[in-house]
mmCIF file of C-alpha atoms in Angstrom:
data_model
loop_
_atom_site.group_PDB
_atom_site.id
_atom_site.type_symbol
_atom_site.label_atom_id
_atom_site.label_comp_id
_atom_site.label_asym_id
_atom_site.label_seq_id
_atom_site.Cartn_x
_atom_site.Cartn_y
_atom_site.Cartn_z
ATOM 1 C CA UNK A 1 16.621 204.081 68.922
ATOM 2 C CA UNK A 2 20.144 205.623 68.862
ATOM 3 C CA UNK A 3 22.015 207.857 71.281
ATOM 4 C CA UNK A 4 21.269 211.017 69.364
ATOM 5 C CA UNK A 5 17.534 210.485 70.136
ATOM 6 C CA UNK A 6 18.074 211.046 73.867
ATOM 7 C CA UNK A 7 15.869 213.832 75.208
ATOM 8 C CA UNK A 8 17.565 215.713 78.061
ATOM 9 C CA UNK A 9 14.276 216.364 79.884
ATOM 10 C CA UNK A 10 13.321 212.676 79.690
ATOM 11 C CA UNK A 11 16.781 211.688 80.995
ATOM 12 C CA UNK A 12 16.384 214.091 83.902
ATOM 13 C CA UNK A 13 12.950 212.678 84.730
ATOM 14 C CA UNK A 14 14.462 209.174 84.636
ATOM 15 C CA UNK A 15 17.252 210.154 87.002
ATOM 16 C CA UNK A 16 14.828 211.760 89.403
ATOM 17 C CA UNK A 17 12.678 208.576 89.485
ATOM 18 C CA UNK A 18 15.742 206.521 90.381
ATOM 19 C CA UNK A 19 16.681 208.669 93.354
ATOM 20 C CA UNK A 20 19.331 210.939 91.760
ATOM 21 C CA UNK A 21 19.447 214.486 93.008
ATOM 22 C CA UNK A 22 19.848 217.647 90.944
ATOM 23 C CA UNK A 23 22.608 219.618 92.665
ATOM 24 C CA UNK A 24 22.714 222.652 90.403
ATOM 25 C CA UNK A 25 24.790 223.308 87.279
ATOM 26 C CA UNK A 26 28.372 223.262 86.154
ATOM 27 C CA UNK A 27 29.407 224.952 82.912
ATOM 28 C CA UNK A 28 25.843 225.038 81.753
ATOM 29 C CA UNK A 29 25.097 221.364 82.391
ATOM 30 C CA UNK A 30 22.899 220.048 85.233
ATOM 31 C CA UNK A 31 24.776 218.063 87.910
ATOM 32 C CA UNK A 32 22.923 214.870 88.973
ATOM 33 C CA UNK A 33 24.271 213.082 92.105
ATOM 34 C CA UNK A 34 23.777 209.407 92.629
ATOM 35 C CA UNK A 35 24.976 207.171 95.462
ATOM 36 C CA UNK A 36 28.653 207.604 94.502
ATOM 37 C CA UNK A 37 28.547 208.988 90.957
ATOM 38 C CA UNK A 38 27.807 212.266 89.306
ATOM 39 C CA UNK A 39 26.387 212.728 85.783
ATOM 40 C CA UNK A 40 26.310 215.926 83.696
ATOM 41 C CA UNK A 41 23.133 216.396 81.738
ATOM 42 C CA UNK A 42 22.637 219.328 79.387
ATOM 43 C CA UNK A 43 19.293 221.069 79.945
ATOM 44 C CA UNK A 44 18.721 220.932 76.150
ATOM 45 C CA UNK A 45 20.558 219.747 73.059
ATOM 46 C CA UNK A 46 22.137 223.051 71.941
ATOM 47 C CA UNK A 47 25.861 222.651 71.672
ATOM 48 C CA UNK A 48 28.033 220.172 69.735
ATOM 49 C CA UNK A 49 29.145 218.284 72.859
ATOM 50 C CA UNK A 50 25.637 217.898 74.293
ATOM 51 C CA UNK A 51 24.996 214.628 72.499
ATOM 52 C CA UNK A 52 28.366 213.412 73.804
ATOM 53 C CA UNK A 53 27.350 214.217 77.395
ATOM 54 C CA UNK A 54 24.004 212.486 76.973
ATOM 55 C CA UNK A 55 25.617 209.351 75.497
ATOM 56 C CA UNK A 56 28.175 209.311 78.283
ATOM 57 C CA UNK A 57 25.397 209.565 80.927
ATOM 58 C CA UNK A 58 23.517 206.589 79.428
ATOM 59 C CA UNK A 59 26.679 204.555 79.139
ATOM 60 C CA UNK A 60 27.455 205.173 82.845
ATOM 61 C CA UNK A 61 23.853 204.234 83.782
ATOM 62 C CA UNK A 62 24.204 200.981 81.860
ATOM 63 C CA UNK A 63 27.282 200.032 83.935
ATOM 64 C CA UNK A 64 25.740 201.140 87.224
ATOM 65 C CA UNK A 65 22.428 199.302 86.637
ATOM 66 C CA UNK A 66 24.005 196.362 84.920
ATOM 67 C CA UNK A 67 21.628 196.646 82.041
ATOM 68 C CA UNK A 68 22.075 197.119 78.271
ATOM 69 C CA UNK A 69 22.098 200.784 77.214
ATOM 70 C CA UNK A 70 19.344 200.055 74.678
ATOM 71 C CA UNK A 71 17.056 198.927 77.520
ATOM 72 C CA UNK A 72 17.756 202.128 79.551
ATOM 73 C CA UNK A 73 17.083 204.255 76.456
ATOM 74 C CA UNK A 74 13.666 202.568 76.112
ATOM 75 C CA UNK A 75 12.881 203.327 79.762
ATOM 76 C CA UNK A 76 13.953 206.958 79.346
ATOM 77 C CA UNK A 77 11.869 207.454 76.227
ATOM 78 C CA UNK A 78 8.723 205.680 77.632
ATOM 79 C CA UNK A 79 7.878 207.080 81.048
ATOM 80 C CA UNK A 80 4.295 205.712 80.861
ATOM 81 C CA UNK A 81 5.242 202.086 80.327
ATOM 82 C CA UNK A 82 5.252 199.392 82.982
ATOM 83 C CA UNK A 83 7.321 196.279 82.588
ATOM 84 C CA UNK A 84 7.066 192.674 83.655
ATOM 85 C CA UNK A 85 10.418 190.878 83.930
ATOM 86 C CA UNK A 86 10.333 187.098 84.069
ATOM 87 C CA UNK A 87 13.750 185.652 85.042
ATOM 88 C CA UNK A 88 13.728 181.981 84.125
ATOM 89 C CA UNK A 89 16.552 179.663 85.174
ATOM 90 C CA UNK A 90 16.843 176.956 82.528
ATOM 91 C CA UNK A 91 19.622 174.355 82.782
ATOM 92 C CA UNK A 92 21.419 175.870 79.807
ATOM 93 C CA UNK A 93 24.131 178.531 79.314
ATOM 94 C CA UNK A 94 23.177 182.041 80.243
ATOM 95 C CA UNK A 95 21.224 183.811 77.511
ATOM 96 C CA UNK A 96 19.765 180.584 76.066
ATOM 97 C CA UNK A 97 16.647 178.538 76.808
ATOM 98 C CA UNK A 98 15.348 175.234 75.460
ATOM 99 C CA UNK A 99 12.944 175.866 72.612
ATOM 100 C CA UNK A 100 9.920 174.171 74.188
ATOM 101 C CA UNK A 101 10.498 175.943 77.520
ATOM 102 C CA UNK A 102 10.822 179.255 75.639
ATOM 103 C CA UNK A 103 7.601 178.851 73.746
ATOM 104 C CA UNK A 104 5.826 177.702 76.932
ATOM 105 C CA UNK A 105 7.167 180.798 78.820
ATOM 106 C CA UNK A 106 5.887 183.300 76.136
ATOM 107 C CA UNK A 107 2.438 181.601 76.200
ATOM 108 C CA UNK A 108 2.434 181.776 79.983
ATOM 109 C CA UNK A 109 3.267 185.424 80.078
ATOM 110 C CA UNK A 110 0.379 186.113 77.681
ATOM 111 C CA UNK A 111 -1.909 184.033 79.873
ATOM 112 C CA UNK A 112 -0.783 185.929 83.013
ATOM 113 C CA UNK A 113 -1.701 189.279 81.455
ATOM 114 C CA UNK A 114 -4.854 187.929 80.014
ATOM 115 C CA UNK A 115 -6.044 186.506 83.340
ATOM 116 C CA UNK A 116 -5.108 189.721 85.217
ATOM 117 C CA UNK A 117 -6.993 191.795 82.609
ATOM 118 C CA UNK A 118 -10.069 189.592 82.825
ATOM 119 C CA UNK A 119 -9.949 189.817 86.624
ATOM 120 C CA UNK A 120 -9.988 193.656 86.309
ATOM 121 C CA UNK A 121 -12.846 193.606 83.852
ATOM 122 C CA UNK A 122 -14.987 190.667 85.096
ATOM 123 C CA UNK A 123 -13.990 190.519 88.776
ATOM 124 C CA UNK A 124 -12.228 187.661 90.600
ATOM 125 C CA UNK A 125 -13.063 184.193 89.325
ATOM 126 C CA UNK A 126 -12.008 180.727 90.415
ATOM 127 C CA UNK A 127 -12.048 179.613 86.761
ATOM 128 C CA UNK A 128 -12.495 181.893 83.714
ATOM 129 C CA UNK A 129 -14.724 180.675 80.930
ATOM 130 C CA UNK A 130 -15.622 182.009 77.541
ATOM 131 C CA UNK A 131 -13.688 184.221 75.153
ATOM 132 C CA UNK A 132 -11.811 187.289 76.174
ATOM 133 C CA UNK A 133 -13.550 190.605 75.479
ATOM 134 C CA UNK A 134 -12.583 193.236 72.993
ATOM 135 C CA UNK A 135 -11.133 195.358 75.782
ATOM 136 C CA UNK A 136 -8.853 192.596 76.940
ATOM 137 C CA UNK A 137 -7.880 191.729 73.387
ATOM 138 C CA UNK A 138 -6.977 195.372 72.694
ATOM 139 C CA UNK A 139 -4.927 195.482 75.873
ATOM 140 C CA UNK A 140 -2.961 192.392 74.960
ATOM 141 C CA UNK A 141 -2.424 193.842 71.536
ATOM 142 C CA UNK A 142 -0.773 196.860 73.092
ATOM 143 C CA UNK A 143 1.830 194.781 75.006
ATOM 144 C CA UNK A 144 5.244 194.422 73.443
ATOM 145 C CA UNK A 145 7.747 191.636 74.215
ATOM 146 C CA UNK A 146 11.224 193.135 74.577
ATOM 147 C CA UNK A 147 14.571 191.768 73.674
ATOM 148 C CA UNK A 148 15.612 188.813 75.813
ATOM 149 C CA UNK A 149 18.500 189.431 78.210
ATOM 150 C CA UNK A 150 21.233 187.255 79.696
ATOM 151 C CA UNK A 151 21.227 186.484 83.396
ATOM 152 C CA UNK A 152 19.797 183.002 83.008
ATOM 153 C CA UNK A 153 17.068 183.949 80.477
ATOM 154 C CA UNK A 154 14.957 187.012 81.027
ATOM 155 C CA UNK A 155 11.778 187.898 79.156
ATOM 156 C CA UNK A 156 10.454 191.499 79.382
ATOM 157 C CA UNK A 157 6.928 192.487 78.556
ATOM 158 C CA UNK A 158 6.393 196.213 78.117
ATOM 159 C CA UNK A 159 2.903 197.198 79.164
ATOM 160 C CA UNK A 160 1.535 200.727 78.426
ATOM 161 C CA UNK A 161 -0.173 202.366 81.409
ATOM 162 C CA UNK A 162 -3.046 203.290 79.071
ATOM 163 C CA UNK A 163 -3.867 203.241 75.387
ATOM 164 C CA UNK A 164 -2.753 206.257 73.327
ATOM 165 C CA UNK A 165 -6.284 207.612 73.050
ATOM 166 C CA UNK A 166 -6.500 208.158 76.810
ATOM 167 C CA UNK A 167 -2.934 209.265 77.542
ATOM 168 C CA UNK A 168 -3.835 212.970 77.364
ATOM 169 C CA UNK A 169 -6.455 212.577 80.077
ATOM 170 C CA UNK A 170 -4.447 210.119 82.147
ATOM 171 C CA UNK A 171 -4.375 212.121 85.275
ATOM 172 C CA UNK A 172 -8.109 212.786 85.164
ATOM 173 C CA UNK A 173 -8.946 209.134 85.585
ATOM 174 C CA UNK A 174 -10.716 207.859 88.717
ATOM 175 C CA UNK A 175 -8.922 206.308 91.666
ATOM 176 C CA UNK A 176 -8.662 202.952 90.028
ATOM 177 C CA UNK A 177 -6.362 204.412 87.323
ATOM 178 C CA UNK A 178 -6.052 203.506 83.656
ATOM 179 C CA UNK A 179 -6.687 199.927 82.600
ATOM 180 C CA UNK A 180 -3.024 198.888 81.924
ATOM 181 C CA UNK A 181 -2.155 200.146 85.362
ATOM 182 C CA UNK A 182 -4.983 198.209 87.038
ATOM 183 C CA UNK A 183 -3.981 195.058 85.273
ATOM 184 C CA UNK A 184 -0.435 195.060 86.602
ATOM 185 C CA UNK A 185 -1.511 196.071 90.161
ATOM 186 C CA UNK A 186 -3.891 193.134 90.018
ATOM 187 C CA UNK A 187 -1.227 190.794 88.649
ATOM 188 C CA UNK A 188 1.292 191.812 91.277
ATOM 189 C CA UNK A 189 -1.173 191.234 94.130
ATOM 190 C CA UNK A 190 -2.301 187.837 92.684
ATOM 191 C CA UNK A 191 1.294 186.608 92.242
ATOM 192 C CA UNK A 192 2.127 187.445 95.835
ATOM 193 C CA UNK A 193 -1.029 185.728 97.025
ATOM 194 C CA UNK A 194 -0.250 182.662 94.963
ATOM 195 C CA UNK A 195 3.258 182.596 96.438
ATOM 196 C CA UNK A 196 1.818 182.723 99.990
ATOM 197 C CA UNK A 197 -0.640 179.895 99.258
ATOM 198 C CA UNK A 198 2.127 177.664 97.863
ATOM 199 C CA UNK A 199 4.205 178.259 100.964
ATOM 200 C CA UNK A 200 1.389 177.082 103.131
ATOM 201 C CA UNK A 201 0.942 173.911 101.078
ATOM 202 C CA UNK A 202 4.639 173.059 101.059
ATOM 203 C CA UNK A 203 4.826 173.578 104.863
ATOM 204 C CA UNK A 204 1.951 171.130 105.255
ATOM 205 C CA UNK A 205 -0.361 173.651 106.852
ATOM 206 C CA UNK A 206 -2.855 173.652 103.910
ATOM 207 C CA UNK A 207 -4.001 171.541 101.028
ATOM 208 C CA UNK A 208 -4.689 172.523 97.403
ATOM 209 C CA UNK A 209 -8.049 174.034 98.282
ATOM 210 C CA UNK A 210 -6.192 176.953 99.938
ATOM 211 C CA UNK A 211 -6.195 178.505 96.426
ATOM 212 C CA UNK A 212 -9.871 179.229 96.796
ATOM 213 C CA UNK A 213 -9.193 181.480 99.840
ATOM 214 C CA UNK A 214 -7.148 183.777 97.620
ATOM 215 C CA UNK A 215 -9.569 184.202 94.743
ATOM 216 C CA UNK A 216 -10.420 187.731 95.980
ATOM 217 C CA UNK A 217 -6.703 188.574 95.563
ATOM 218 C CA UNK A 218 -6.830 187.508 91.957
ATOM 219 C CA UNK A 219 -5.713 183.933 92.164
ATOM 220 C CA UNK A 220 -7.536 181.532 89.819
ATOM 221 C CA UNK A 221 -6.986 178.226 88.172
ATOM 222 C CA UNK A 222 -5.970 180.165 85.025
ATOM 223 C CA UNK A 223 -3.352 182.166 86.929
ATOM 224 C CA UNK A 224 -2.014 179.031 88.641
ATOM 225 C CA UNK A 225 -1.528 177.386 85.265
ATOM 226 C CA UNK A 226 0.158 180.383 83.714
ATOM 227 C CA UNK A 227 2.548 180.821 86.639
ATOM 228 C CA UNK A 228 3.587 177.109 86.596
ATOM 229 C CA UNK A 229 4.237 177.343 82.829
ATOM 230 C CA UNK A 230 7.199 179.598 83.610
ATOM 231 C CA UNK A 231 9.052 176.747 85.330
ATOM 232 C CA UNK A 232 10.064 175.216 82.017
ATOM 233 C CA UNK A 233 8.775 172.436 79.837
ATOM 234 C CA UNK A 234 9.176 169.942 82.727
ATOM 235 C CA UNK A 235 7.827 172.332 85.381
ATOM 236 C CA UNK A 236 11.044 171.792 87.262
ATOM 237 C CA UNK A 237 12.990 175.061 87.253
ATOM 238 C CA UNK A 238 12.805 178.074 89.621
ATOM 239 C CA UNK A 239 11.969 181.585 88.309
ATOM 240 C CA UNK A 240 11.019 185.044 89.492
ATOM 241 C CA UNK A 241 8.653 187.756 88.278
ATOM 242 C CA UNK A 242 9.206 191.500 88.859
ATOM 243 C CA UNK A 243 6.923 194.322 87.915
ATOM 244 C CA UNK A 244 8.587 197.581 86.983
ATOM 245 C CA UNK A 245 6.329 200.628 87.385
ATOM 246 C CA UNK A 246 6.023 203.616 85.041
ATOM 247 C CA UNK A 247 7.967 206.445 86.631
ATOM 248 C CA UNK A 248 5.304 209.117 85.956
ATOM 249 C CA UNK A 249 2.910 207.577 88.441
ATOM 250 C CA UNK A 250 3.115 206.590 92.093
ATOM 251 C CA UNK A 251 4.322 203.021 92.334
ATOM 252 C CA UNK A 252 3.563 200.164 94.705
ATOM 253 C CA UNK A 253 6.626 198.977 96.547
ATOM 254 C CA UNK A 254 7.803 195.363 96.339
ATOM 255 C CA UNK A 255 10.528 193.131 95.264
ATOM 256 C CA UNK A 256 10.707 190.362 92.676
ATOM 257 C CA UNK A 257 8.378 187.454 93.429
ATOM 258 C CA UNK A 258 10.353 184.240 93.655
ATOM 259 C CA UNK A 259 8.884 180.824 92.814
ATOM 260 C CA UNK A 260 10.653 177.473 93.375
ATOM 261 C CA UNK A 261 10.079 174.540 91.132
ATOM 262 C CA UNK A 262 8.133 172.942 94.008
ATOM 263 C CA UNK A 263 5.794 176.012 94.116
ATOM 264 C CA UNK A 264 5.264 175.679 90.344
ATOM 265 C CA UNK A 265 4.355 172.032 90.834
ATOM 266 C CA UNK A 266 1.883 172.900 93.594
ATOM 267 C CA UNK A 267 0.164 175.489 91.373
ATOM 268 C CA UNK A 268 0.035 173.134 88.475
ATOM 269 C CA UNK A 269 -1.572 170.378 90.502
ATOM 270 C CA UNK A 270 -3.988 172.833 92.254
ATOM 271 C CA UNK A 271 -5.147 174.188 88.928
ATOM 272 C CA UNK A 272 -5.689 170.695 87.484
ATOM 273 C CA UNK A 273 -7.628 169.563 90.582
ATOM 274 C CA UNK A 274 -9.932 172.635 90.390
ATOM 275 C CA UNK A 275 -10.651 172.104 86.690
ATOM 276 C CA UNK A 276 -11.242 168.352 87.151
ATOM 277 C CA UNK A 277 -13.606 168.930 90.074
ATOM 278 C CA UNK A 278 -15.546 171.691 88.297
ATOM 279 C CA UNK A 279 -16.615 169.214 85.631
ATOM 280 C CA UNK A 280 -16.857 166.010 87.692
ATOM 281 C CA UNK A 281 -20.528 166.238 88.487
ATOM 282 C CA UNK A 282 -21.653 164.112 91.479
ATOM 283 C CA UNK A 283 -19.399 163.632 94.483
ATOM 284 C CA UNK A 284 -19.422 162.763 98.155
ATOM 285 C CA UNK A 285 -17.671 164.655 100.949
ATOM 286 C CA UNK A 286 -17.221 163.039 104.405
ATOM 287 C CA UNK A 287 -15.682 165.068 107.198
ATOM 288 C CA UNK A 288 -16.249 167.709 109.900
ATOM 289 C CA UNK A 289 -17.807 171.094 109.514
ATOM 290 C CA UNK A 290 -14.977 173.601 109.439
ATOM 291 C CA UNK A 291 -16.804 176.895 108.814
ATOM 292 C CA UNK A 292 -20.219 178.411 108.546
ATOM 293 C CA UNK A 293 -21.612 181.184 106.387
ATOM 294 C CA UNK A 294 -24.959 182.872 106.820
ATOM 295 C CA UNK A 295 -25.966 186.306 105.594
ATOM 296 C CA UNK A 296 -28.813 188.079 103.691
ATOM 297 C CA UNK A 297 -27.011 188.107 100.419
ATOM 298 C CA UNK A 298 -26.211 184.498 99.560
ATOM 299 C CA UNK A 299 -27.815 181.180 100.499
ATOM 300 C CA UNK A 300 -26.364 179.705 103.681
ATOM 301 C CA UNK A 301 -23.555 177.241 103.443
ATOM 302 C CA UNK A 302 -21.236 175.066 105.513
ATOM 303 C CA UNK A 303 -17.603 174.222 104.790
ATOM 304 C CA UNK A 304 -16.770 170.498 105.267
ATOM 305 C CA UNK A 305 -13.174 169.308 105.400
ATOM 306 C CA UNK A 306 -12.444 165.655 104.912
ATOM 307 C CA UNK A 307 -12.376 163.134 102.096
ATOM 308 C CA UNK A 308 -13.951 164.027 98.794
ATOM 309 C CA UNK A 309 -14.894 161.051 96.669
ATOM 310 C CA UNK A 310 -15.832 161.363 93.017
ATOM 311 C CA UNK A 311 -16.757 158.791 90.422
ATOM 312 C CA UNK A 312 -13.710 159.611 88.317
ATOM 313 C CA UNK A 313 -10.855 159.910 90.875
ATOM 314 C CA UNK A 314 -9.428 158.612 94.078
ATOM 315 C CA UNK A 315 -10.500 160.307 97.276
ATOM 316 C CA UNK A 316 -9.049 163.733 97.833
ATOM 317 C CA UNK A 317 -8.271 165.422 101.154
ATOM 318 C CA UNK A 318 -9.823 168.889 100.866
ATOM 319 C CA UNK A 319 -12.681 171.178 101.912
ATOM 320 C CA UNK A 320 -15.840 171.926 100.024
ATOM 321 C CA UNK A 321 -18.565 174.499 100.621
ATOM 322 C CA UNK A 322 -22.007 172.888 100.760
ATOM 323 C CA UNK A 323 -25.067 175.118 99.987
ATOM 324 C CA UNK A 324 -28.096 174.475 102.210
ATOM 325 C CA UNK A 325 -31.608 175.713 102.593
ATOM 326 C CA UNK A 326 -32.118 177.882 105.615
ATOM 327 C CA UNK A 327 -34.058 175.138 107.387
ATOM 328 C CA UNK A 328 -31.175 172.667 106.703
ATOM 329 C CA UNK A 329 -28.618 175.188 107.871
ATOM 330 C CA UNK A 330 -30.372 175.852 111.207
ATOM 331 C CA UNK A 331 -30.494 172.108 111.961
ATOM 332 C CA UNK A 332 -26.913 171.355 110.862
ATOM 333 C CA UNK A 333 -25.002 174.401 112.050
ATOM 334 C CA UNK A 334 -24.797 173.202 115.744
ATOM 335 C CA UNK A 335 -22.817 170.185 114.574
ATOM 336 C CA UNK A 336 -19.932 172.581 113.781
ATOM 337 C CA UNK A 337 -19.307 173.116 117.503
ATOM 338 C CA UNK A 338 -19.764 169.375 118.279
ATOM 339 C CA UNK A 339 -17.043 168.386 115.748
ATOM 340 C CA UNK A 340 -19.452 165.749 114.487
ATOM 341 C CA UNK A 341 -18.588 163.791 111.256
ATOM 342 C CA UNK A 342 -21.086 164.270 108.400
ATOM 343 C CA UNK A 343 -21.519 163.038 104.886
ATOM 344 C CA UNK A 344 -23.066 164.902 101.988
ATOM 345 C CA UNK A 345 -23.625 163.675 98.412
ATOM 346 C CA UNK A 346 -24.440 166.160 95.715
ATOM 347 C CA UNK A 347 -23.359 167.939 92.549
ATOM 348 C CA UNK A 348 -20.164 169.962 92.414
ATOM 349 C CA UNK A 349 -20.200 173.262 90.520
ATOM 350 C CA UNK A 350 -17.946 176.219 90.093
ATOM 351 C CA UNK A 351 -19.907 179.323 91.064
ATOM 352 C CA UNK A 352 -17.550 182.182 90.216
ATOM 353 C CA UNK A 353 -15.332 182.388 93.302
ATOM 354 C CA UNK A 354 -15.464 178.868 94.749
ATOM 355 C CA UNK A 355 -16.379 175.279 94.252
ATOM 356 C CA UNK A 356 -19.787 174.405 95.782
ATOM 357 C CA UNK A 357 -21.837 171.300 96.370
ATOM 358 C CA UNK A 358 -25.593 171.189 96.371
ATOM 359 C CA UNK A 359 -26.866 168.171 98.280
ATOM 360 C CA UNK A 360 -29.130 165.572 96.665
ATOM 361 C CA UNK A 361 -32.379 164.486 98.351
ATOM 362 C CA UNK A 362 -30.500 162.653 101.094
ATOM 363 C CA UNK A 363 -29.244 165.992 102.480
ATOM 364 C CA UNK A 364 -26.629 165.963 105.216
ATOM 365 C CA UNK A 365 -26.060 162.596 106.875
ATOM 366 C CA UNK A 366 -24.674 162.538 110.441
ATOM 367 C CA UNK A 367 -22.016 159.760 110.773
ATOM 368 C CA UNK A 368 -20.869 160.306 114.324
#
């Protein structure tokens, strides 16, 4: 794209979305007022100096926003495109990144979008299995990776709000919005939830199983793995993720989401633990009943926090939901209030949104 391709109406729309005010005209050009700068924008490309005014406006915007003019031109020309900016901080000169870290980052960005898209289509999952659908594949095929930018090393994914065949009816969509929009709203919410979960683990107020409490917000083992992959080949560098919203639609508010190298390590370990436990088979949990769940929709269950022992690993400090029959639940539930120590042996399975244990014939053993 070159400067002569600037559309005055698109530039005006861009300025309005960034908080500039149209304060009338001067010698036939619209006067746009920013925080401390004015720009002249011709209402249409009619006179010989109109292209010069448009180019000058973009050049000033590049300085004010500290961004390349080419990037601003893309945003002006594509009002229905969201962006995902991943600012990595490799231990290399600005504008460069180690090859292995760069490859891992691109793969992780793809996995982030894939996981968010599958969450929109399939609903929240602790662990996603099977192949992605055609809808998700088509969505990923529409995403473009922009030119990398200095400032450490920044990757930009450009995500269309909707596919071209539905752009014309965009504003007739239901309240959930077009698919591309839903994916990024889901991703933004999941990233903020993952950040919150990490903070609790680092502060010592939660263990890795806290991830399961944020599944409804879009957090999954897949998302945790993808996020941790942005911390470099050694999972030891900080980074941030910022979603930029298409200016033609109302946008959620929010700043860039910051992740430290420690947070990345927490997410990596939590994801590995979840995947290992989902395929471990038989295990034993010894601890106290932390929570109860009983309704008419799902089988009753109790949440036991303590030591989880499996045949393939050392004991883990965490909580596990144990599914019981209604008769078992009615006899065991009072122990929750007595803070009694119990032991359950059974099979661990991943059932969509959580890890669950189903007791073997020994049922629930009361230790003390």
